[in-house]
Coordinates of C-alpha atoms in Angstrom, one line a residue:
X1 CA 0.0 0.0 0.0
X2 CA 3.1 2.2 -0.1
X3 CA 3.0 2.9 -3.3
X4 CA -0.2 5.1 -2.8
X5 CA 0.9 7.2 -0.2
X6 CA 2.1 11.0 -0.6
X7 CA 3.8 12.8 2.0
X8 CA 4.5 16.3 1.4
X9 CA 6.2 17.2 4.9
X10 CA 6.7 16.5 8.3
X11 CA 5.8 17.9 11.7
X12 CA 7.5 18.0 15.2
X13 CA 6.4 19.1 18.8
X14 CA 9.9 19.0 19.2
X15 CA 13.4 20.6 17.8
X16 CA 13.1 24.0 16.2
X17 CA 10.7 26.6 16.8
X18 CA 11.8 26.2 12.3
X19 CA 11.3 25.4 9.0
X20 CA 13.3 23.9 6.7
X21 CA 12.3 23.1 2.8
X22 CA 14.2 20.5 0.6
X23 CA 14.6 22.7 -2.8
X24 CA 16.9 24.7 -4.4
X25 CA 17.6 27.8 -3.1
X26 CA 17.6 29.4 -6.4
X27 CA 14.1 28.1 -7.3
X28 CA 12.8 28.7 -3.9
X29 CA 13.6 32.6 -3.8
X30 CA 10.6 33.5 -5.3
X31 CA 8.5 32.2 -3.2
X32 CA 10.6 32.9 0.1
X33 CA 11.5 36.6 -0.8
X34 CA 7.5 37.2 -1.1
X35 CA 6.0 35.2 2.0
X36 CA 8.9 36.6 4.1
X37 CA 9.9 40.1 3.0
X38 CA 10.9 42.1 5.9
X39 CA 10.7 39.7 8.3
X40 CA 14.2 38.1 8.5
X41 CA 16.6 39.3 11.2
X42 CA 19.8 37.2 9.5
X43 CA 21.1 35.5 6.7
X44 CA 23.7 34.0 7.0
X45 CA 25.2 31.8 3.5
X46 CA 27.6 29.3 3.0
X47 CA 27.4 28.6 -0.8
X48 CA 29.3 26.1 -2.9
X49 CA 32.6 28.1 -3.2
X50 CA 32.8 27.4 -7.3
X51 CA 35.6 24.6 -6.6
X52 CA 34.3 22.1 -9.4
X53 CA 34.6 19.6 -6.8
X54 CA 32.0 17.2 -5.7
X55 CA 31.0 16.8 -1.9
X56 CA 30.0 13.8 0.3
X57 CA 28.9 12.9 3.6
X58 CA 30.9 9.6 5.4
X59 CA 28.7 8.5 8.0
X60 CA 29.2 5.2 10.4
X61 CA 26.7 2.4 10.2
X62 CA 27.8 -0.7 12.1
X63 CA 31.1 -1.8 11.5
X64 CA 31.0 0.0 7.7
X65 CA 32.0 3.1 6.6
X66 CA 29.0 5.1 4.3
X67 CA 30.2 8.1 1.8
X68 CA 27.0 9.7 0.4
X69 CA 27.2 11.9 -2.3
X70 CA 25.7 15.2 -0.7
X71 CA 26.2 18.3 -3.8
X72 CA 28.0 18.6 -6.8
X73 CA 30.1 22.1 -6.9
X74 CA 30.5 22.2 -10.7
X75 CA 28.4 25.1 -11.9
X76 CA 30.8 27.4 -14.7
X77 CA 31.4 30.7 -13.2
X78 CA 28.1 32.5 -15.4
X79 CA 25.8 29.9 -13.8
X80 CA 27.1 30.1 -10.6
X81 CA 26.8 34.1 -10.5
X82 CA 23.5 33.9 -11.8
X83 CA 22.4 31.3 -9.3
X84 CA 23.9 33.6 -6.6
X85 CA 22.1 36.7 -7.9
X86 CA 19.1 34.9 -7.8
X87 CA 19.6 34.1 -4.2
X88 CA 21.3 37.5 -2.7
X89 CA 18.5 39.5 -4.7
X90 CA 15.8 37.1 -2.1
X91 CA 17.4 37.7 0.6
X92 CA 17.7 41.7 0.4
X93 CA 14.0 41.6 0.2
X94 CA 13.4 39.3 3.0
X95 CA 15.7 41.0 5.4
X96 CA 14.2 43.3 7.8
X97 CA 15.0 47.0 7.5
X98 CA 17.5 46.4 10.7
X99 CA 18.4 43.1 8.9
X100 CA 21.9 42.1 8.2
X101 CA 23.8 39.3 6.2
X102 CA 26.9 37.2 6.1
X103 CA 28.0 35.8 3.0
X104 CA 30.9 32.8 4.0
X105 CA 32.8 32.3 1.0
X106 CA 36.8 32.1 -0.2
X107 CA 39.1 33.3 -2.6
X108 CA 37.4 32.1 -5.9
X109 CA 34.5 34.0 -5.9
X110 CA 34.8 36.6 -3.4
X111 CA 35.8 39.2 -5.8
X112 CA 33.2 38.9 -7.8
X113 CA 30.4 38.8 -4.8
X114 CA 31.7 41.4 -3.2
X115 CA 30.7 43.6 -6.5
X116 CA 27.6 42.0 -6.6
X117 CA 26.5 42.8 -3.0
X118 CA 27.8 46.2 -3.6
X119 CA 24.9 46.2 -6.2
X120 CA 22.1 44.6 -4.4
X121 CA 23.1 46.4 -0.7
X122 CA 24.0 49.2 -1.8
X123 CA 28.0 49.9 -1.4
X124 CA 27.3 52.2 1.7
X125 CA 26.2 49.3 3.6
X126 CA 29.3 47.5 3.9
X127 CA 30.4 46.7 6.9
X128 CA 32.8 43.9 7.0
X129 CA 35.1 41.7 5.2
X130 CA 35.8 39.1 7.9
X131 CA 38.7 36.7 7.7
X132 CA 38.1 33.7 9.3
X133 CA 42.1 31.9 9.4
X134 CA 42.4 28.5 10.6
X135 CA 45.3 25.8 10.7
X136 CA 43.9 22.8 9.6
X137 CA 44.5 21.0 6.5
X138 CA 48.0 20.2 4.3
X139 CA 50.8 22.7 3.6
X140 CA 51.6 24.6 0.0
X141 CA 54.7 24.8 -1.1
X142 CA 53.9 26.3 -4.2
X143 CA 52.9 29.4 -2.4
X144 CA 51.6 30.8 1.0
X145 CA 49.1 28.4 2.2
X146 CA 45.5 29.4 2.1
X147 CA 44.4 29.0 5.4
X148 CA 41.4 31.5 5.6
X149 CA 38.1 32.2 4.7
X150 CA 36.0 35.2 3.8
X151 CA 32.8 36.6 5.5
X152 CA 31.3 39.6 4.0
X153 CA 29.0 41.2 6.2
X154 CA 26.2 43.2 5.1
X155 CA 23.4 45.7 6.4
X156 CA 19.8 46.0 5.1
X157 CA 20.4 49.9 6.1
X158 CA 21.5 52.4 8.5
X159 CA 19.2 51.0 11.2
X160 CA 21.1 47.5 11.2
X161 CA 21.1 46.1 14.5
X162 CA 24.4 44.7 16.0
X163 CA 25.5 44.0 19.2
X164 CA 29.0 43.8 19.6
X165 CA 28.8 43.5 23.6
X166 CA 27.1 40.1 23.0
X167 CA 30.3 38.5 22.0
X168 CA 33.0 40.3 23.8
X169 CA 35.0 37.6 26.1
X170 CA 36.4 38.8 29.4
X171 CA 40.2 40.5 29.3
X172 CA 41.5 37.8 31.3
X173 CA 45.2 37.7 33.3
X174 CA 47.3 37.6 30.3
X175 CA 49.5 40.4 30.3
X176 CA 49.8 42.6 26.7
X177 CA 51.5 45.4 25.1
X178 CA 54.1 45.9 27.6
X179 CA 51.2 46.9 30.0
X180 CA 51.8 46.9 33.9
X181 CA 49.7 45.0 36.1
X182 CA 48.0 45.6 39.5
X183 CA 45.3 45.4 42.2
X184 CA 43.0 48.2 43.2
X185 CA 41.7 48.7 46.7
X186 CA 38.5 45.8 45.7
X187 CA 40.9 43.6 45.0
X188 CA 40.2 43.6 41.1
X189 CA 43.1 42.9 38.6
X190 CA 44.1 45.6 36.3
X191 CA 46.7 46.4 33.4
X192 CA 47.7 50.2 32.5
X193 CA 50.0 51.9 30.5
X194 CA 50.2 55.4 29.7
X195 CA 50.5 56.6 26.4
X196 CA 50.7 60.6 25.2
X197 CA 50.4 61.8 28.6
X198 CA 47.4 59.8 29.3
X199 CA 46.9 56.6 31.8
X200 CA 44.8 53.7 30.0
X201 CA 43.6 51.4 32.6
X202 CA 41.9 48.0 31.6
X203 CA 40.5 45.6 34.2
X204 CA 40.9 41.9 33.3
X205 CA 37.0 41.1 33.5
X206 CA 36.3 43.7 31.4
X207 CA 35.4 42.7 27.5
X208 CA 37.4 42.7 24.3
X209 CA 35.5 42.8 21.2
X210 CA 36.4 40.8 18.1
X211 CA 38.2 42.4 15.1
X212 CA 37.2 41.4 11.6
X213 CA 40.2 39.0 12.2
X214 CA 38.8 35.8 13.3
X215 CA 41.3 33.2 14.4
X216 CA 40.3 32.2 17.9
X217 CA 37.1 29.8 16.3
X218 CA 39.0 26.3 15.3
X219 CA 38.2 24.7 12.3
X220 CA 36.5 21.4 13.1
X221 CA 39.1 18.1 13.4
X222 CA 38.3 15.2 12.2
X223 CA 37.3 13.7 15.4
X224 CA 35.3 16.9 17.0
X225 CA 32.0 15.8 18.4
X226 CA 30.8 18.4 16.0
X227 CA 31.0 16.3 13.1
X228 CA 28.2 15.3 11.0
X229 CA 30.6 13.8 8.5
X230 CA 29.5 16.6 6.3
X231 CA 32.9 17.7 4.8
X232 CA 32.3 21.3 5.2
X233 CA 30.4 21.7 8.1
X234 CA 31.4 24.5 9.6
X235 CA 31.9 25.0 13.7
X236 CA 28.7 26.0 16.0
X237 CA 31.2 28.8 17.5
X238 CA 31.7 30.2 13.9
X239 CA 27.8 30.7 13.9
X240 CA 27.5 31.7 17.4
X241 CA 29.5 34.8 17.2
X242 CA 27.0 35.7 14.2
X243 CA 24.1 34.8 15.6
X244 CA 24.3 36.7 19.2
X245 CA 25.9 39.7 17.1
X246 CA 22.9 40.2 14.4
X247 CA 20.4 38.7 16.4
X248 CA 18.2 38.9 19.5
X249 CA 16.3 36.1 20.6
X250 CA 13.0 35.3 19.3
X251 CA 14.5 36.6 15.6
X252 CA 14.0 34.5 12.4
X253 CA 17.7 33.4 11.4
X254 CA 17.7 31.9 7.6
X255 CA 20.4 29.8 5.8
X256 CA 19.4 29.1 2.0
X257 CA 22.3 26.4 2.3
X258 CA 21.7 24.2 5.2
X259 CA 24.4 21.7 4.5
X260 CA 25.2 20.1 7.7
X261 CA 22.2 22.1 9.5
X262 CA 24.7 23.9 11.8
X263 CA 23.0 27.5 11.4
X264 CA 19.9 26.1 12.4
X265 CA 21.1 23.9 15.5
X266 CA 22.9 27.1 16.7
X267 CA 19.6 29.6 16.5
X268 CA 17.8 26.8 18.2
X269 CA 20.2 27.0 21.2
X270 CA 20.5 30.6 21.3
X271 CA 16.2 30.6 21.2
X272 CA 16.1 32.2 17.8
X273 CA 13.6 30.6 14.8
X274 CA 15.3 29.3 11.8
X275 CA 14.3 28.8 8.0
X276 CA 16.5 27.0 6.4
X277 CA 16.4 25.3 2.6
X278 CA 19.1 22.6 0.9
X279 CA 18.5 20.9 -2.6
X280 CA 20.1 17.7 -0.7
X281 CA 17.9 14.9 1.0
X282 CA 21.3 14.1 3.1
X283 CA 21.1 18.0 4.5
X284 CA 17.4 17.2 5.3
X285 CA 18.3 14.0 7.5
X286 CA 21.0 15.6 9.1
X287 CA 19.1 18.9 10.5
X288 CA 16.2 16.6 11.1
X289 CA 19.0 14.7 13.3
X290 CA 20.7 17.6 15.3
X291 CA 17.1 19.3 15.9
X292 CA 16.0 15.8 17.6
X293 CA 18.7 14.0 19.2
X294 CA 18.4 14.7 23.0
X295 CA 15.0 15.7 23.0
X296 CA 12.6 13.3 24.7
X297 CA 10.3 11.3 22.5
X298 CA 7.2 12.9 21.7
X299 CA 3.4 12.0 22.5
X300 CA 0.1 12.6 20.3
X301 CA 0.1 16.1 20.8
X302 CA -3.1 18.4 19.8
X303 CA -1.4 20.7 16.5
X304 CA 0.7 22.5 18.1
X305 CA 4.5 22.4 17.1
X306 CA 8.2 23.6 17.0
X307 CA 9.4 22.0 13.6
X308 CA 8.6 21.7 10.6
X309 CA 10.0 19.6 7.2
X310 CA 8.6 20.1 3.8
X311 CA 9.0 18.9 0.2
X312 CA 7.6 19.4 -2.9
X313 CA 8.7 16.4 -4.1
X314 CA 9.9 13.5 -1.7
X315 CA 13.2 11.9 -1.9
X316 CA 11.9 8.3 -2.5
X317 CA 14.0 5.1 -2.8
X318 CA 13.9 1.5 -2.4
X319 CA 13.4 0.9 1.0
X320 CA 12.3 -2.0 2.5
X321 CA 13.0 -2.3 6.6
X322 CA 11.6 -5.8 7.6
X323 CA 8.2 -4.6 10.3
X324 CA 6.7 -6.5 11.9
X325 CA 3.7 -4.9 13.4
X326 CA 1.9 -6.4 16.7
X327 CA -1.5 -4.7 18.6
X328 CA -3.2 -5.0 21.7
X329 CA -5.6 -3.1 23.5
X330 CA -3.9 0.3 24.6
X331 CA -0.6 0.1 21.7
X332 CA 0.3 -0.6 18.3
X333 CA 4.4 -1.9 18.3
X334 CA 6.4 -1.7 15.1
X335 CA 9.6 -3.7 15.2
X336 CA 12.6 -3.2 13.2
X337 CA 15.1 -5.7 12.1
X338 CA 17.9 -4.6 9.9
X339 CA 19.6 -7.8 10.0
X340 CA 19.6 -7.8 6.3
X341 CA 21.6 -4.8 6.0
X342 CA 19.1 -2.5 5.2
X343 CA 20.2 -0.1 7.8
X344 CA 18.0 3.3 8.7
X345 CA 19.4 6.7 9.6
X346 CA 15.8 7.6 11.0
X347 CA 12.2 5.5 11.6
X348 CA 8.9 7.0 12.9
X349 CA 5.3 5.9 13.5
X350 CA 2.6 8.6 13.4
X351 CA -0.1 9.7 11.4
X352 CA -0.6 11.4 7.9
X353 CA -3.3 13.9 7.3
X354 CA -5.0 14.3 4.4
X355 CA -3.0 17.5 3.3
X356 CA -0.2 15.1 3.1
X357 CA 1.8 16.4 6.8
X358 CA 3.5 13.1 8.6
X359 CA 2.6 13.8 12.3
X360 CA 4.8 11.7 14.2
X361 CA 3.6 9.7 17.8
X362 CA 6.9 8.0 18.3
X363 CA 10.4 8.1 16.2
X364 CA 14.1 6.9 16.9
X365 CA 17.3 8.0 15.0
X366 CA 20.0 5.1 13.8
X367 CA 17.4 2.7 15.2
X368 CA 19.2 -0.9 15.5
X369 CA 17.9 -4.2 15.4
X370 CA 14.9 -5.3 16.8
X371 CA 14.4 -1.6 17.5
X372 CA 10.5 -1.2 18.8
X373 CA 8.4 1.5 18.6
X374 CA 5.1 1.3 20.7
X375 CA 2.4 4.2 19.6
X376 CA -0.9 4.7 20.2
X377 CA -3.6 2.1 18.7
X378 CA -4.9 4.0 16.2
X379 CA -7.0 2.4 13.4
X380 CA -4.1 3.2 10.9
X381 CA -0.5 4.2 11.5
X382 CA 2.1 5.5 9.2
X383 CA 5.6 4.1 9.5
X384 CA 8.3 6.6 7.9
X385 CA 11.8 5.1 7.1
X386 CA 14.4 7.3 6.2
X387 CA 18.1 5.8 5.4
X388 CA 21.4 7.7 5.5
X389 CA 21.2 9.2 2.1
X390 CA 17.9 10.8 3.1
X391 CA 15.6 8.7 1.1
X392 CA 12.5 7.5 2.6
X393 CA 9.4 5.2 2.2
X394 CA 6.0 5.5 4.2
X395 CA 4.1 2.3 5.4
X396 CA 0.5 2.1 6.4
X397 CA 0.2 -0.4 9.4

């Protein structure tokens, strides 16, 4: 009875408050830029960077090691400015007047984008070029290595909002600049120096405020419990500095290239909303993943919710988990056995409306063997099954 079924999105009482849709951002703009115009706080983007590379994921399942294709970076450099266009035109118009956005990119197309913003923005609102530098990865010696990134930071207008207090870090004991360090009468560290006839005094819980230098966020190592196996995922610090800066709690936060979901797990800590859009059906599993690990499992809940996952067109594939579905009075359990192989990156039981929206009662992530989900007895339940590469088939039980 599978075959019949049409899902067209899912929703959570858990993970978020977001929205993320599984499309291109290019083709999605339309649509975005006119539901949301003026209501997005940030944007922040982390495009292909016009390499000509592809991209996978390499995930663990079992004792095997999975690489899943997750984009293909291979547009010529007309396609890929036009696709970009496209996208920073959107987000201009969906940016609230005190808006801002980042643009994370590197030396291949920065030049160019940097003209282009110019051109949407307006050149006046400017406001940074950041240089993220990091020392991971191999050594040149053809030339200097290139051990940096570039942020371009944008303003809607003159009435952007940024708070740079929210990501000052305390002074702290280390002594700089030839400074002289002492105690005053509390009992409070301090470091002076006096300079053209003047005193500068500087206590060591007081705040210093980032350049547009950024080398104290570490790339992520291969072994950081970060990692999604998403090869550029970039660090949750990266994205809280952003976030706290541009943002105030409750604001909508939007990333066009979700990736490894990292923009929206970061608003979701920091109690902001997120939309968030990837053309990959790995990027869908993988923010689905971070928004839900750690939070309980949910119960039958009465409409209300915090997440939400939609698609045009659903990633299908040929997936067949072995159920085996038992009843009694109070509970319906579905069992899982993957000891054929046929190993799941997410399974769910819930319900499915008639507008096509997957409700789930129950769900697991990486379920194992004779993994059992007990819901509610309900007449008909609809099992979801979702493997690594994000592809999924529905069940009616």
């Amino acid at each position: 009875m599978e075959g019949s079924i049409i899902c067209k999105g899912e929703v959570y009482s858990s993970g978020g408050p977001g929205l993320f849709l599984l499309g291109r951002a290019e083709t999605l703009s339309e649509r975005l830029s006119s539901e949301y115009e003026g209501r997005v706080q940030l944007v922040y983007l982390d495009p292909p960077f016009g390499t000509g590379d592809t991209f996978s994921v390499k995930l663990s399942s079992g004792k095997k090691t999975l690489s899943i294709p997750a984009y293909a970076d291979t547009l010529s450099r007309e396609d890929y400015l036009a696709m970009m266009r496209t996208v920073l035109t959107a987000c201009h118009r969906m940016l609230a007047p005190d808006g801002s956005l980042y643009l994370h990119i590197d030396y291949r197309m920065s030049p160019y984008l940097r003209l282009m913003l110019d051109e949407i923005f307006g050149a006046a609102n400017f406001m940074n070029e950041i240089i993220w530098a990091y020392k991971s990865g191999g050594r040149s010696t053809r030339h200097f290595s290139r051990k940096h990134d570039t942020i371009l930071f944008y303003r809607k207008s003159k009435a952007v909002f940024f708070n740079i207090n929210a990501v000052g870090v305390p002074r702290g004991p280390e002594k700089r600049n030839n400074m002289k360090r002492s105690v005053d009468e509390l009992g409070r560290v301090y470091f002076s120096i006096r300079s053209g006839g003047k005193t500068y005094t500087y206590y060591e819980d007081t705040p210093i405020f980032p350049s547009d230098v950024w080398d104290d966020v570490e790339h992520l190592h291969q072994r950081d419990p970060e990692r999604t196996g998403f090869s550029t995922q970039k660090p949750e610090a990266l994205l809280r500095r952003i976030i706290l800066a541009s943002s105030r709690p409750g604001d909508l936060v939007c990333d066009l290239f979700s990736g490894s979901g990292t923009t929206a797990a970061v608003a979701t800590k920091l109690g902001r909303r997120f939309l968030a859009t990837d053309a990959s059906p790995v990027a869908m599993q993988l923010l689905r993943a971070r928004q839900l690990i750690g939070q309980s499992e949910p119960t039958l809940f009465d409409g209300a919710h915090a997440m939400r996952i939609l698609y045009d067109a659903p990633p299908l594939g040929d997936i067949m988990p072995a159920l085996t579905i038992t009843r009694n009075v109070d509970a319906a359990h579905i069992r899982y056995d993957n000891a054929e192989g046929a190993a799941l990156a997410y399974l769910a039981a819930g319900s499915l409306d008639s507008d096509g929206i997957f409700t789930p009662f129950m769900y697991t992530l990486r379920p194992t063997s004779e993994t059992v989900l007990t819901a509610p007895n309900h007449p008909q339940i609809c099992v979801q099954a979702v493997d690594h590469a994000g592809r999924m088939a529905w069940h009616m039980v």
